[in-house]
CSV table of C-alpha atoms in Angstrom, one decimal:
chain,number,residue,atom,x,y,z
A,5,MET,CA,18.9,76.4,-50.2
A,6,LYS,CA,22.0,75.3,-48.8
A,7,ASN,CA,20.7,76.3,-45.6
A,8,LEU,CA,16.9,74.8,-46.4
A,9,LYS,CA,16.8,71.7,-43.0
A,10,VAL,CA,14.3,69.4,-43.0
A,11,LEU,CA,13.6,66.5,-39.8
A,12,ALA,CA,11.4,64.0,-40.7
A,13,PHE,CA,9.8,61.3,-38.7
A,14,THR,CA,7.6,59.2,-40.8
A,15,HIS,CA,5.3,55.9,-40.6
A,16,LYS,CA,8.2,54.3,-42.8
A,17,HIS,CA,10.5,54.6,-39.7
A,18,VAL,CA,9.1,55.0,-36.9
A,19,GLU,CA,5.7,53.1,-35.6
A,20,LEU,CA,2.4,55.2,-36.0
A,21,LYS,CA,1.6,54.7,-31.9
A,22,ASP,CA,4.7,56.4,-31.4
A,23,LEU,CA,4.6,59.2,-33.7
A,24,GLY,CA,1.6,60.5,-31.7
A,25,ASN,CA,4.7,61.3,-29.3
A,26,LEU,CA,6.0,63.7,-31.7
A,27,VAL,CA,2.8,65.5,-32.1
A,28,ILE,CA,2.6,69.1,-31.2
A,29,CYS,CA,-0.9,70.2,-29.9
A,30,ASN,CA,-1.9,73.7,-31.3
A,31,GLU,CA,-1.9,75.3,-27.8
A,32,ASP,CA,1.7,74.7,-27.6
A,33,LEU,CA,2.9,74.6,-30.8
A,34,GLU,CA,3.7,78.5,-31.4
A,35,SER,CA,5.6,78.8,-27.7
A,36,ARG,CA,7.3,75.8,-28.3
A,37,LEU,CA,8.7,76.6,-32.1
A,38,ILE,CA,9.5,80.1,-30.6
A,39,ASN,CA,11.6,78.9,-27.7
A,40,LEU,CA,13.5,76.7,-30.6
A,41,LYS,CA,14.1,79.4,-32.5
A,42,HIS,CA,15.6,81.8,-29.9
A,43,SER,CA,17.5,78.9,-27.9
A,44,LEU,CA,19.0,77.2,-31.0
A,45,ASP,CA,19.2,81.3,-32.9
A,46,ILE,CA,16.6,79.2,-36.4
A,47,PRO,CA,15.6,82.6,-38.4
A,48,GLU,CA,12.7,80.9,-39.5
A,49,ILE,CA,11.3,77.2,-38.9
A,50,PHE,CA,7.5,75.4,-39.9
A,51,TYR,CA,6.0,72.7,-38.4
A,52,ILE,CA,4.1,70.0,-40.2
A,53,GLY,CA,1.8,66.9,-37.9
A,54,THR,CA,0.2,64.4,-40.1
A,55,CYS,CA,-1.1,61.0,-39.3
A,56,ASN,CA,1.6,59.5,-40.6
A,57,ARG,CA,4.2,61.5,-40.3
A,58,VAL,CA,5.9,64.9,-38.1
A,59,GLU,CA,8.3,67.2,-39.7
A,60,PHE,CA,10.2,70.8,-39.0
A,61,VAL,CA,11.3,72.4,-42.2
A,62,PHE,CA,14.2,75.3,-41.3
A,63,TYR,CA,16.4,77.3,-42.2
A,64,GLY,CA,19.4,77.7,-40.7
A,65,ALA,CA,23.3,77.5,-40.9
A,66,HIS,CA,23.7,74.5,-38.7
A,67,GLU,CA,24.8,70.9,-39.9
A,68,LEU,CA,22.5,68.1,-38.8
A,69,THR,CA,24.6,66.6,-36.9
A,70,HIS,CA,23.7,64.0,-34.3
A,71,GLU,CA,24.3,66.2,-31.7
A,72,PHE,CA,22.4,69.0,-33.3
A,73,ILE,CA,19.0,67.1,-33.8
A,74,ALA,CA,19.7,66.0,-30.3
A,75,ASP,CA,19.7,68.9,-29.1
A,76,PHE,CA,17.0,70.6,-31.3
A,77,MET,CA,14.5,67.5,-30.1
A,78,GLY,CA,15.2,67.9,-26.8
A,79,LYS,CA,14.3,71.4,-26.6
A,80,LEU,CA,10.8,71.3,-27.8
A,81,ASN,CA,10.3,69.1,-24.8
A,82,PHE,CA,8.3,65.9,-25.5
A,83,CYS,CA,6.5,64.1,-22.6
A,84,VAL,CA,9.2,61.0,-23.5
A,85,PRO,CA,11.6,59.3,-21.3
A,86,GLN,CA,15.5,60.5,-22.3
A,87,GLU,CA,15.9,56.5,-23.4
A,88,ARG,CA,12.9,57.1,-26.1
A,89,LEU,CA,14.1,60.8,-27.0
A,90,GLN,CA,17.3,58.7,-28.4
A,91,CYS,CA,15.5,55.9,-30.3
A,92,TYR,CA,13.9,58.5,-32.1
A,93,LEU,CA,17.2,59.8,-33.1
A,94,GLY,CA,18.2,56.7,-35.4
A,95,GLN,CA,14.5,56.9,-37.0
A,96,VAL,CA,15.3,60.4,-38.5
A,97,ASN,CA,14.9,61.3,-42.0
A,98,LYS,CA,17.4,64.6,-42.8
A,99,TYR,CA,17.4,66.2,-45.6
A,100,GLU,CA,19.7,69.3,-45.9
A,101,GLY,CA,21.7,71.2,-49.0
A,102,MET,CA,18.4,70.1,-51.8
């Protein structure tokens, strides 16, 4: 379980209107997650998107450093300016080693 990781963006830390920028539509979901898995060597990943949260649950030996999370988010190709993406990095809840 030490390699189970969660990156969570919730309405408690991100404005609801801004959470919408992190939602991945069904048509793009599979290809984006496969690309992420291959580029960051993540064996398994699960995406949860609801009206008040976006979460990524995955398995991997990575430490959830600021640099790793920035790379993770960048590879998902969200259609937001780089400076906005940087704001999200300060609003993420991260869980590991549970």
